[in-house]
């Protein structure tokens, strides 16, 4: 992909003058699509210290816990808002055999986590522990089944174990392990990255396998599975075309995934999470904006085969991928998290909001201690990352009506290249409250912005929040005062239905209006 060209998100009308007025028009009377809260979902894999030490410490740990799950992590994620959690992978999912993770923990067999560090997995965190975690988080479980190395029978029996209330061997097995009633798990991934670590399959081969496996993932009682087919990696439009044409969309699957990670340089050298210059920052933001092109092109394919919009686009792996922190296991993917990561989160969430007609779920990778994490842990300490504060800020959009926006934006220019400086999305809650999230991507210049709420005569500014930091590589660390968090924002002037807003450089702002 050539990043020398200008990258223009489809929902932006970007002025071509370097001295352009920065203006957002929010069409308050045109909203019709709902922003699903599941766009703000998360992903946790058996990888590094995400599960063990991240969530799970065991009942005998000195770290305060409830049924083996750390209280501080649960409290922080509940405060942030976590509508769903995807598990057990990732690449791990297609080598995971669920029956190894049930029953008495001291009797569970071990396995080697061949994808992530070659460490021994003791299976102490399995189906019951995951669903206990979801219960404590008050979140929807999203389980990814093993299509790569598993069998149809194995996947079918896992669904039955989870969801059946009938008299059957799987129901009896669940009850013998201490769970009387079925959980009623709805969201079910039919394999993961089967074009790569999940089996290196062709799109045509996977489409047939997916239909076969999907046939035997049954509905039980009133619960209706929402099956997520493995979709493409990045710009693999052939994969999307094949699945939408041959995979029986709407019957065999109700959602199809998309994976895209923002990698600043190359997969061989992704760059430091904290030690980077403006060249790295600009490249990261440019590559993040490529998500717009991916969404637009994949949705166009989906629209041709599914004009009734029955199938959701599920962006169930996304986020920044940097080099691991020096001195850590390269297979554990532990990286710090800066204001740059927060900017990447805000831009992607704005895109998902604006494409919510088709984007029904997304899962940032990964929740604790891995990749673009919300929380970092060390022994009994935790850190809330800059990305954590973005997700906490953006939960005002949960299940609200998307308000279409038109944007004129200056460019953020660097080294002869340029991208739009402003990212935004807007929504209206059931009680009529309007929320606008706006990011100034430019790390150097503040922007004066006019915001018109078309369809209203008068607007009342209720409150505002801002996320920023001294530098784009500011971050929060153990034992130190937070360098990036959320603060009150009030640099807003109201005149009828127009706002005048001053956006500081490298900032993310939320405005609440009535």
mmCIF file of C-alpha atoms in Angstrom, residues 161-509:
data_model
loop_
_atom_site.group_PDB
_atom_site.id
_atom_site.type_symbol
_atom_site.label_atom_id
_atom_site.label_comp_id
_atom_site.label_asym_id
_atom_site.label_seq_id
_atom_site.Cartn_x
_atom_site.Cartn_y
_atom_site.Cartn_z
ATOM 1 C CA UNK A 161 -22.186 -28.209 27.048
ATOM 2 C CA UNK A 162 -22.649 -24.443 27.222
ATOM 3 C CA UNK A 163 -26.233 -24.068 26.096
ATOM 4 C CA UNK A 164 -28.293 -27.248 26.388
ATOM 5 C CA UNK A 165 -30.888 -27.756 29.093
ATOM 6 C CA UNK A 166 -31.902 -31.158 27.754
ATOM 7 C CA UNK A 167 -31.035 -34.477 29.324
ATOM 8 C CA UNK A 168 -27.852 -35.446 27.528
ATOM 9 C CA UNK A 169 -24.269 -36.547 28.224
ATOM 10 C CA UNK A 170 -22.944 -32.971 27.779
ATOM 11 C CA UNK A 171 -25.598 -31.552 30.086
ATOM 12 C CA UNK A 172 -24.793 -34.184 32.691
ATOM 13 C CA UNK A 173 -21.077 -33.432 32.329
ATOM 14 C CA UNK A 174 -21.666 -29.727 32.885
ATOM 15 C CA UNK A 175 -23.771 -30.400 35.961
ATOM 16 C CA UNK A 176 -21.134 -32.764 37.361
ATOM 17 C CA UNK A 177 -18.670 -29.861 37.075
ATOM 18 C CA UNK A 178 -20.884 -27.615 39.174
ATOM 19 C CA UNK A 179 -23.040 -25.705 36.691
ATOM 20 C CA UNK A 180 -26.703 -26.664 36.792
ATOM 21 C CA UNK A 181 -28.220 -24.222 34.298
ATOM 22 C CA UNK A 182 -26.907 -23.578 30.775
ATOM 23 C CA UNK A 183 -25.092 -20.293 30.217
ATOM 24 C CA UNK A 184 -26.833 -19.420 26.952
ATOM 25 C CA UNK A 185 -23.727 -18.240 25.108
ATOM 26 C CA UNK A 186 -24.767 -16.380 21.953
ATOM 27 C CA UNK A 187 -21.633 -15.305 20.081
ATOM 28 C CA UNK A 188 -19.646 -18.117 18.505
ATOM 29 C CA UNK A 189 -16.577 -17.878 16.260
ATOM 30 C CA UNK A 190 -16.270 -20.703 13.717
ATOM 31 C CA UNK A 191 -12.477 -20.781 13.695
ATOM 32 C CA UNK A 192 -9.885 -17.999 13.747
ATOM 33 C CA UNK A 193 -7.458 -16.809 11.055
ATOM 34 C CA UNK A 194 -7.939 -20.009 9.119
ATOM 35 C CA UNK A 195 -6.065 -18.397 6.226
ATOM 36 C CA UNK A 196 -2.976 -18.481 8.500
ATOM 37 C CA UNK A 197 -2.340 -19.914 11.961
ATOM 38 C CA UNK A 198 -5.773 -21.578 11.943
ATOM 39 C CA UNK A 199 -4.855 -24.024 9.180
ATOM 40 C CA UNK A 200 -3.407 -22.135 6.180
ATOM 41 C CA UNK A 201 -6.588 -22.808 4.230
ATOM 42 C CA UNK A 202 -7.774 -21.326 0.969
ATOM 43 C CA UNK A 203 -10.955 -19.286 1.048
ATOM 44 C CA UNK A 204 -12.762 -21.969 -0.942
ATOM 45 C CA UNK A 205 -11.698 -24.768 1.395
ATOM 46 C CA UNK A 206 -12.569 -22.770 4.503
ATOM 47 C CA UNK A 207 -16.008 -21.848 3.149
ATOM 48 C CA UNK A 208 -16.867 -25.553 2.878
ATOM 49 C CA UNK A 209 -15.424 -26.405 6.283
ATOM 50 C CA UNK A 210 -17.189 -23.465 7.915
ATOM 51 C CA UNK A 211 -20.558 -24.599 6.551
ATOM 52 C CA UNK A 212 -19.933 -28.115 7.821
ATOM 53 C CA UNK A 213 -18.947 -26.991 11.317
ATOM 54 C CA UNK A 214 -21.719 -24.420 11.428
ATOM 55 C CA UNK A 215 -24.293 -27.093 10.640
ATOM 56 C CA UNK A 216 -23.469 -28.878 13.889
ATOM 57 C CA UNK A 217 -23.361 -25.828 16.155
ATOM 58 C CA UNK A 218 -26.974 -26.074 17.240
ATOM 59 C CA UNK A 219 -29.441 -23.711 18.830
ATOM 60 C CA UNK A 220 -30.760 -24.838 22.201
ATOM 61 C CA UNK A 221 -33.921 -23.545 23.843
ATOM 62 C CA UNK A 222 -34.542 -19.878 23.140
ATOM 63 C CA UNK A 223 -30.863 -19.143 22.573
ATOM 64 C CA UNK A 224 -29.937 -18.358 18.978
ATOM 65 C CA UNK A 225 -26.263 -18.552 18.058
ATOM 66 C CA UNK A 226 -24.665 -15.630 16.288
ATOM 67 C CA UNK A 227 -21.990 -17.458 14.313
ATOM 68 C CA UNK A 228 -18.956 -15.458 13.211
ATOM 69 C CA UNK A 229 -17.147 -16.834 10.177
ATOM 70 C CA UNK A 230 -13.431 -16.273 9.808
ATOM 71 C CA UNK A 231 -13.129 -13.320 7.472
ATOM 72 C CA UNK A 232 -10.165 -11.739 5.711
ATOM 73 C CA UNK A 233 -6.867 -10.359 6.838
ATOM 74 C CA UNK A 234 -6.597 -6.729 5.779
ATOM 75 C CA UNK A 235 -7.186 -6.198 2.062
ATOM 76 C CA UNK A 236 -7.808 -9.837 1.108
ATOM 77 C CA UNK A 237 -10.945 -9.041 -0.879
ATOM 78 C CA UNK A 238 -10.915 -12.452 -2.544
ATOM 79 C CA UNK A 239 -11.505 -14.079 0.855
ATOM 80 C CA UNK A 240 -14.464 -11.805 1.596
ATOM 81 C CA UNK A 241 -15.917 -12.337 -1.887
ATOM 82 C CA UNK A 242 -15.626 -16.116 -1.588
ATOM 83 C CA UNK A 243 -17.245 -16.327 1.836
ATOM 84 C CA UNK A 244 -20.089 -13.994 0.919
ATOM 85 C CA UNK A 245 -20.683 -15.845 -2.350
ATOM 86 C CA UNK A 246 -20.200 -19.459 -1.287
ATOM 87 C CA UNK A 247 -20.531 -19.518 2.499
ATOM 88 C CA UNK A 248 -24.325 -19.226 2.840
ATOM 89 C CA UNK A 249 -24.317 -15.834 4.617
ATOM 90 C CA UNK A 250 -27.205 -15.359 6.990
ATOM 91 C CA UNK A 251 -27.670 -19.114 7.363
ATOM 92 C CA UNK A 252 -24.231 -20.577 8.101
ATOM 93 C CA UNK A 253 -22.975 -17.347 9.639
ATOM 94 C CA UNK A 254 -24.469 -14.113 10.917
ATOM 95 C CA UNK A 255 -21.183 -12.227 11.198
ATOM 96 C CA UNK A 256 -17.854 -12.256 9.374
ATOM 97 C CA UNK A 257 -14.598 -11.125 10.915
ATOM 98 C CA UNK A 258 -11.926 -8.697 9.723
ATOM 99 C CA UNK A 259 -8.420 -8.495 11.189
ATOM 100 C CA UNK A 260 -6.189 -5.475 10.716
ATOM 101 C CA UNK A 261 -3.324 -4.376 12.953
ATOM 102 C CA UNK A 262 -1.589 -1.022 12.706
ATOM 103 C CA UNK A 263 2.111 -1.830 12.268
ATOM 104 C CA UNK A 264 4.267 1.271 11.831
ATOM 105 C CA UNK A 265 7.223 -0.206 9.963
ATOM 106 C CA UNK A 266 7.243 -3.904 9.100
ATOM 107 C CA UNK A 267 6.399 -7.180 10.762
ATOM 108 C CA UNK A 268 10.124 -7.746 11.258
ATOM 109 C CA UNK A 269 10.670 -4.438 13.041
ATOM 110 C CA UNK A 270 7.435 -2.865 14.222
ATOM 111 C CA UNK A 271 9.110 -0.025 16.103
ATOM 112 C CA UNK A 272 9.213 0.844 19.781
ATOM 113 C CA UNK A 273 6.019 1.443 21.727
ATOM 114 C CA UNK A 274 7.543 4.437 23.542
ATOM 115 C CA UNK A 275 10.776 5.523 21.827
ATOM 116 C CA UNK A 276 9.570 6.988 18.529
ATOM 117 C CA UNK A 277 9.787 10.245 16.588
ATOM 118 C CA UNK A 278 7.281 12.211 14.541
ATOM 119 C CA UNK A 279 8.030 10.144 11.435
ATOM 120 C CA UNK A 280 6.871 7.050 13.326
ATOM 121 C CA UNK A 281 3.848 8.880 14.697
ATOM 122 C CA UNK A 282 2.742 10.130 11.285
ATOM 123 C CA UNK A 283 3.236 6.712 9.705
ATOM 124 C CA UNK A 284 1.209 5.067 12.477
ATOM 125 C CA UNK A 285 -1.704 7.468 12.067
ATOM 126 C CA UNK A 286 -1.594 7.110 8.276
ATOM 127 C CA UNK A 287 -1.722 3.333 8.485
ATOM 128 C CA UNK A 288 -4.526 3.538 11.034
ATOM 129 C CA UNK A 289 -6.618 5.572 8.590
ATOM 130 C CA UNK A 290 -6.259 2.713 6.089
ATOM 131 C CA UNK A 291 -8.946 1.027 8.183
ATOM 132 C CA UNK A 292 -11.433 3.352 6.463
ATOM 133 C CA UNK A 293 -10.568 1.988 3.032
ATOM 134 C CA UNK A 294 -10.766 -1.585 4.305
ATOM 135 C CA UNK A 295 -14.191 -1.051 5.843
ATOM 136 C CA UNK A 296 -15.530 0.687 2.761
ATOM 137 C CA UNK A 297 -14.303 -1.969 0.308
ATOM 138 C CA UNK A 298 -15.302 -4.991 2.381
ATOM 139 C CA UNK A 299 -18.736 -3.507 3.062
ATOM 140 C CA UNK A 300 -19.220 -2.918 -0.663
ATOM 141 C CA UNK A 301 -18.633 -6.634 -1.250
ATOM 142 C CA UNK A 302 -20.994 -7.563 1.573
ATOM 143 C CA UNK A 303 -23.680 -5.252 0.200
ATOM 144 C CA UNK A 304 -23.613 -7.004 -3.187
ATOM 145 C CA UNK A 305 -24.309 -10.409 -1.677
ATOM 146 C CA UNK A 306 -26.330 -9.316 1.332
ATOM 147 C CA UNK A 307 -28.422 -6.275 0.375
ATOM 148 C CA UNK A 308 -30.717 -6.909 3.347
ATOM 149 C CA UNK A 309 -27.828 -6.268 5.741
ATOM 150 C CA UNK A 310 -28.301 -9.545 7.609
ATOM 151 C CA UNK A 311 -24.589 -10.208 8.186
ATOM 152 C CA UNK A 312 -22.520 -8.040 10.508
ATOM 153 C CA UNK A 313 -18.890 -7.096 9.935
ATOM 154 C CA UNK A 314 -17.008 -8.119 13.068
ATOM 155 C CA UNK A 315 -13.594 -6.427 13.442
ATOM 156 C CA UNK A 316 -12.540 -8.843 16.152
ATOM 157 C CA UNK A 317 -8.801 -8.117 16.092
ATOM 158 C CA UNK A 318 -7.421 -4.606 15.669
ATOM 159 C CA UNK A 319 -5.038 -2.139 17.309
ATOM 160 C CA UNK A 320 -1.396 -1.128 17.442
ATOM 161 C CA UNK A 321 1.283 -3.806 17.304
ATOM 162 C CA UNK A 322 4.724 -2.618 18.430
ATOM 163 C CA UNK A 323 7.945 -4.386 19.345
ATOM 164 C CA UNK A 324 7.862 -5.995 22.790
ATOM 165 C CA UNK A 325 9.347 -4.115 25.724
ATOM 166 C CA UNK A 326 13.106 -4.701 26.045
ATOM 167 C CA UNK A 327 13.983 -7.678 28.215
ATOM 168 C CA UNK A 328 10.563 -9.352 27.931
ATOM 169 C CA UNK A 329 9.696 -12.652 26.259
ATOM 170 C CA UNK A 330 9.181 -11.916 22.537
ATOM 171 C CA UNK A 331 6.372 -14.467 22.473
ATOM 172 C CA UNK A 332 4.433 -12.619 25.184
ATOM 173 C CA UNK A 333 3.755 -9.455 23.114
ATOM 174 C CA UNK A 334 3.976 -7.149 26.133
ATOM 175 C CA UNK A 335 4.141 -3.503 25.072
ATOM 176 C CA UNK A 336 3.647 -0.137 26.749
ATOM 177 C CA UNK A 337 0.812 2.130 25.705
ATOM 178 C CA UNK A 338 1.181 5.855 24.962
ATOM 179 C CA UNK A 339 -0.922 8.809 23.879
ATOM 180 C CA UNK A 340 -0.224 7.636 20.309
ATOM 181 C CA UNK A 341 -2.114 4.420 21.086
ATOM 182 C CA UNK A 342 -4.985 6.474 22.482
ATOM 183 C CA UNK A 343 -5.146 8.432 19.216
ATOM 184 C CA UNK A 344 -5.220 5.183 17.236
ATOM 185 C CA UNK A 345 -8.076 3.924 19.434
ATOM 186 C CA UNK A 346 -10.143 7.089 18.979
ATOM 187 C CA UNK A 347 -9.714 7.132 15.189
ATOM 188 C CA UNK A 348 -10.740 3.478 14.857
ATOM 189 C CA UNK A 349 -13.727 3.839 17.165
ATOM 190 C CA UNK A 350 -14.918 6.861 15.181
ATOM 191 C CA UNK A 351 -14.658 4.774 12.000
ATOM 192 C CA UNK A 352 -16.562 1.856 13.515
ATOM 193 C CA UNK A 353 -19.266 4.252 14.722
ATOM 194 C CA UNK A 354 -19.626 5.838 11.304
ATOM 195 C CA UNK A 355 -19.870 2.436 9.602
ATOM 196 C CA UNK A 356 -22.260 1.022 12.202
ATOM 197 C CA UNK A 357 -24.828 0.039 9.582
ATOM 198 C CA UNK A 358 -22.575 -2.947 8.913
ATOM 199 C CA UNK A 359 -19.996 -3.003 11.748
ATOM 200 C CA UNK A 360 -21.763 -4.738 14.629
ATOM 201 C CA UNK A 361 -18.870 -5.796 16.849
ATOM 202 C CA UNK A 362 -15.169 -5.097 17.269
ATOM 203 C CA UNK A 363 -12.560 -6.449 19.687
ATOM 204 C CA UNK A 364 -9.326 -4.595 20.372
ATOM 205 C CA UNK A 365 -6.280 -6.770 21.047
ATOM 206 C CA UNK A 366 -5.727 -7.425 23.907
ATOM 207 C CA UNK A 367 -7.301 -6.442 27.209
ATOM 208 C CA UNK A 368 -4.518 -7.035 29.754
ATOM 209 C CA UNK A 369 -0.694 -7.088 29.346
ATOM 210 C CA UNK A 370 -0.708 -7.890 25.610
ATOM 211 C CA UNK A 371 -0.499 -5.566 22.574
ATOM 212 C CA UNK A 372 -2.721 -2.469 22.901
ATOM 213 C CA UNK A 373 -3.909 -3.343 26.379
ATOM 214 C CA UNK A 374 -6.359 -1.473 28.560
ATOM 215 C CA UNK A 375 -4.590 -2.562 31.740
ATOM 216 C CA UNK A 376 -1.055 -3.566 32.666
ATOM 217 C CA UNK A 377 -0.340 -5.610 35.790
ATOM 218 C CA UNK A 378 2.792 -6.287 37.840
ATOM 219 C CA UNK A 379 2.344 -8.430 40.925
ATOM 220 C CA UNK A 380 -0.423 -6.681 42.902
ATOM 221 C CA UNK A 381 -0.234 -3.390 40.960
ATOM 222 C CA UNK A 382 -2.207 -2.299 37.928
ATOM 223 C CA UNK A 383 -1.879 0.564 35.452
ATOM 224 C CA UNK A 384 -4.721 2.031 33.413
ATOM 225 C CA UNK A 385 -3.324 2.847 29.984
ATOM 226 C CA UNK A 386 -4.191 5.823 27.734
ATOM 227 C CA UNK A 387 -6.295 3.452 25.599
ATOM 228 C CA UNK A 388 -8.307 2.583 28.720
ATOM 229 C CA UNK A 389 -9.367 6.204 29.054
ATOM 230 C CA UNK A 390 -10.467 6.386 25.408
ATOM 231 C CA UNK A 391 -12.790 3.406 25.817
ATOM 232 C CA UNK A 392 -14.144 4.853 29.045
ATOM 233 C CA UNK A 393 -14.791 8.202 27.304
ATOM 234 C CA UNK A 394 -16.445 6.639 24.254
ATOM 235 C CA UNK A 395 -18.962 4.512 26.127
ATOM 236 C CA UNK A 396 -21.361 7.470 25.811
ATOM 237 C CA UNK A 397 -22.021 6.120 22.285
ATOM 238 C CA UNK A 398 -23.296 2.710 23.502
ATOM 239 C CA UNK A 399 -26.513 1.788 21.639
ATOM 240 C CA UNK A 400 -27.102 5.424 20.648
ATOM 241 C CA UNK A 401 -28.286 6.603 17.233
ATOM 242 C CA UNK A 402 -25.486 7.594 14.876
ATOM 243 C CA UNK A 403 -25.755 11.210 13.725
ATOM 244 C CA UNK A 404 -24.195 11.639 10.269
ATOM 245 C CA UNK A 405 -21.435 14.249 10.190
ATOM 246 C CA UNK A 406 -19.895 16.344 7.430
ATOM 247 C CA UNK A 407 -16.379 17.559 8.123
ATOM 248 C CA UNK A 408 -14.050 20.158 6.703
ATOM 249 C CA UNK A 409 -10.590 19.696 8.137
ATOM 250 C CA UNK A 410 -7.145 21.110 7.865
ATOM 251 C CA UNK A 411 -4.391 18.667 7.123
ATOM 252 C CA UNK A 412 -1.747 17.397 9.441
ATOM 253 C CA UNK A 413 1.313 17.620 7.191
ATOM 254 C CA UNK A 414 4.683 16.019 7.722
ATOM 255 C CA UNK A 415 7.636 15.498 5.407
ATOM 256 C CA UNK A 416 5.656 16.262 2.272
ATOM 257 C CA UNK A 417 2.705 14.019 3.151
ATOM 258 C CA UNK A 418 -0.597 14.877 4.780
ATOM 259 C CA UNK A 419 -3.659 13.366 6.399
ATOM 260 C CA UNK A 420 -6.841 14.946 7.793
ATOM 261 C CA UNK A 421 -6.213 16.432 11.218
ATOM 262 C CA UNK A 422 -9.707 15.765 12.568
ATOM 263 C CA UNK A 423 -11.493 12.503 13.357
ATOM 264 C CA UNK A 424 -15.038 12.562 14.720
ATOM 265 C CA UNK A 425 -18.294 10.735 15.322
ATOM 266 C CA UNK A 426 -21.573 11.797 16.930
ATOM 267 C CA UNK A 427 -24.604 10.091 18.425
ATOM 268 C CA UNK A 428 -27.895 10.776 20.178
ATOM 269 C CA UNK A 429 -29.077 8.791 23.186
ATOM 270 C CA UNK A 430 -32.685 7.802 23.800
ATOM 271 C CA UNK A 431 -33.135 10.765 26.158
ATOM 272 C CA UNK A 432 -32.015 13.177 23.429
ATOM 273 C CA UNK A 433 -28.509 13.817 24.756
ATOM 274 C CA UNK A 434 -25.980 14.348 21.972
ATOM 275 C CA UNK A 435 -22.359 13.262 22.269
ATOM 276 C CA UNK A 436 -19.599 14.254 19.876
ATOM 277 C CA UNK A 437 -16.113 12.738 20.052
ATOM 278 C CA UNK A 438 -13.389 14.684 18.231
ATOM 279 C CA UNK A 439 -9.681 13.982 17.877
ATOM 280 C CA UNK A 440 -7.017 16.434 16.772
ATOM 281 C CA UNK A 441 -4.399 14.120 15.284
ATOM 282 C CA UNK A 442 -1.887 16.936 14.745
ATOM 283 C CA UNK A 443 0.767 16.635 17.494
ATOM 284 C CA UNK A 444 1.970 20.214 17.043
ATOM 285 C CA UNK A 445 -0.928 22.587 16.342
ATOM 286 C CA UNK A 446 -4.135 23.414 18.187
ATOM 287 C CA UNK A 447 -7.198 23.766 15.970
ATOM 288 C CA UNK A 448 -10.098 26.204 16.172
ATOM 289 C CA UNK A 449 -13.213 24.282 15.255
ATOM 290 C CA UNK A 450 -16.783 25.315 14.437
ATOM 291 C CA UNK A 451 -19.458 22.730 15.147
ATOM 292 C CA UNK A 452 -22.980 23.236 13.781
ATOM 293 C CA UNK A 453 -25.838 21.075 15.017
ATOM 294 C CA UNK A 454 -28.092 21.167 11.991
ATOM 295 C CA UNK A 455 -31.742 20.489 12.814
ATOM 296 C CA UNK A 456 -31.616 22.291 16.170
ATOM 297 C CA UNK A 457 -32.146 25.944 16.984
ATOM 298 C CA UNK A 458 -30.348 26.129 20.303
ATOM 299 C CA UNK A 459 -27.777 23.939 22.001
ATOM 300 C CA UNK A 460 -26.801 23.659 25.644
ATOM 301 C CA UNK A 461 -23.254 22.555 26.467
ATOM 302 C CA UNK A 462 -23.521 20.185 29.434
ATOM 303 C CA UNK A 463 -19.978 18.946 29.970
ATOM 304 C CA UNK A 464 -16.775 17.969 28.228
ATOM 305 C CA UNK A 465 -13.810 15.638 28.689
ATOM 306 C CA UNK A 466 -10.315 15.656 27.213
ATOM 307 C CA UNK A 467 -7.503 13.125 26.916
ATOM 308 C CA UNK A 468 -4.051 14.456 26.115
ATOM 309 C CA UNK A 469 -0.499 14.501 27.424
ATOM 310 C CA UNK A 470 2.694 16.479 27.317
ATOM 311 C CA UNK A 471 4.077 14.361 24.443
ATOM 312 C CA UNK A 472 2.686 11.838 21.983
ATOM 313 C CA UNK A 473 4.825 9.207 23.707
ATOM 314 C CA UNK A 474 3.601 10.054 27.216
ATOM 315 C CA UNK A 475 2.461 6.951 29.073
ATOM 316 C CA UNK A 476 1.392 5.658 32.474
ATOM 317 C CA UNK A 477 3.728 3.423 34.444
ATOM 318 C CA UNK A 478 3.879 1.533 37.713
ATOM 319 C CA UNK A 479 4.618 3.635 40.781
ATOM 320 C CA UNK A 480 4.371 6.907 38.828
ATOM 321 C CA UNK A 481 1.698 9.582 38.551
ATOM 322 C CA UNK A 482 -0.438 9.141 35.443
ATOM 323 C CA UNK A 483 0.801 11.151 32.462
ATOM 324 C CA UNK A 484 -2.310 10.473 30.353
ATOM 325 C CA UNK A 485 -5.842 10.343 31.719
ATOM 326 C CA UNK A 486 -9.225 12.012 31.292
ATOM 327 C CA UNK A 487 -9.889 15.550 32.544
ATOM 328 C CA UNK A 488 -12.715 18.068 32.363
ATOM 329 C CA UNK A 489 -12.894 20.177 29.190
ATOM 330 C CA UNK A 490 -14.759 23.482 28.843
ATOM 331 C CA UNK A 491 -13.059 25.457 26.037
ATOM 332 C CA UNK A 492 -16.397 25.743 24.256
ATOM 333 C CA UNK A 493 -18.481 28.772 23.291
ATOM 334 C CA UNK A 494 -22.141 28.378 22.317
ATOM 335 C CA UNK A 495 -24.098 30.602 19.933
ATOM 336 C CA UNK A 496 -27.509 29.200 19.052
ATOM 337 C CA UNK A 497 -26.878 25.867 17.387
ATOM 338 C CA UNK A 498 -23.170 26.491 16.834
ATOM 339 C CA UNK A 499 -20.171 25.767 19.006
ATOM 340 C CA UNK A 500 -16.714 27.246 18.853
ATOM 341 C CA UNK A 501 -14.215 24.712 20.180
ATOM 342 C CA UNK A 502 -10.475 24.969 20.681
ATOM 343 C CA UNK A 503 -8.883 21.553 20.210
ATOM 344 C CA UNK A 504 -5.409 21.320 21.740
ATOM 345 C CA UNK A 505 -2.760 19.479 19.752
ATOM 346 C CA UNK A 506 -2.746 15.654 20.104
ATOM 347 C CA UNK A 507 -6.027 15.623 21.995
ATOM 348 C CA UNK A 508 -9.249 13.629 22.153
ATOM 349 C CA UNK A 509 -12.344 15.545 23.256
#
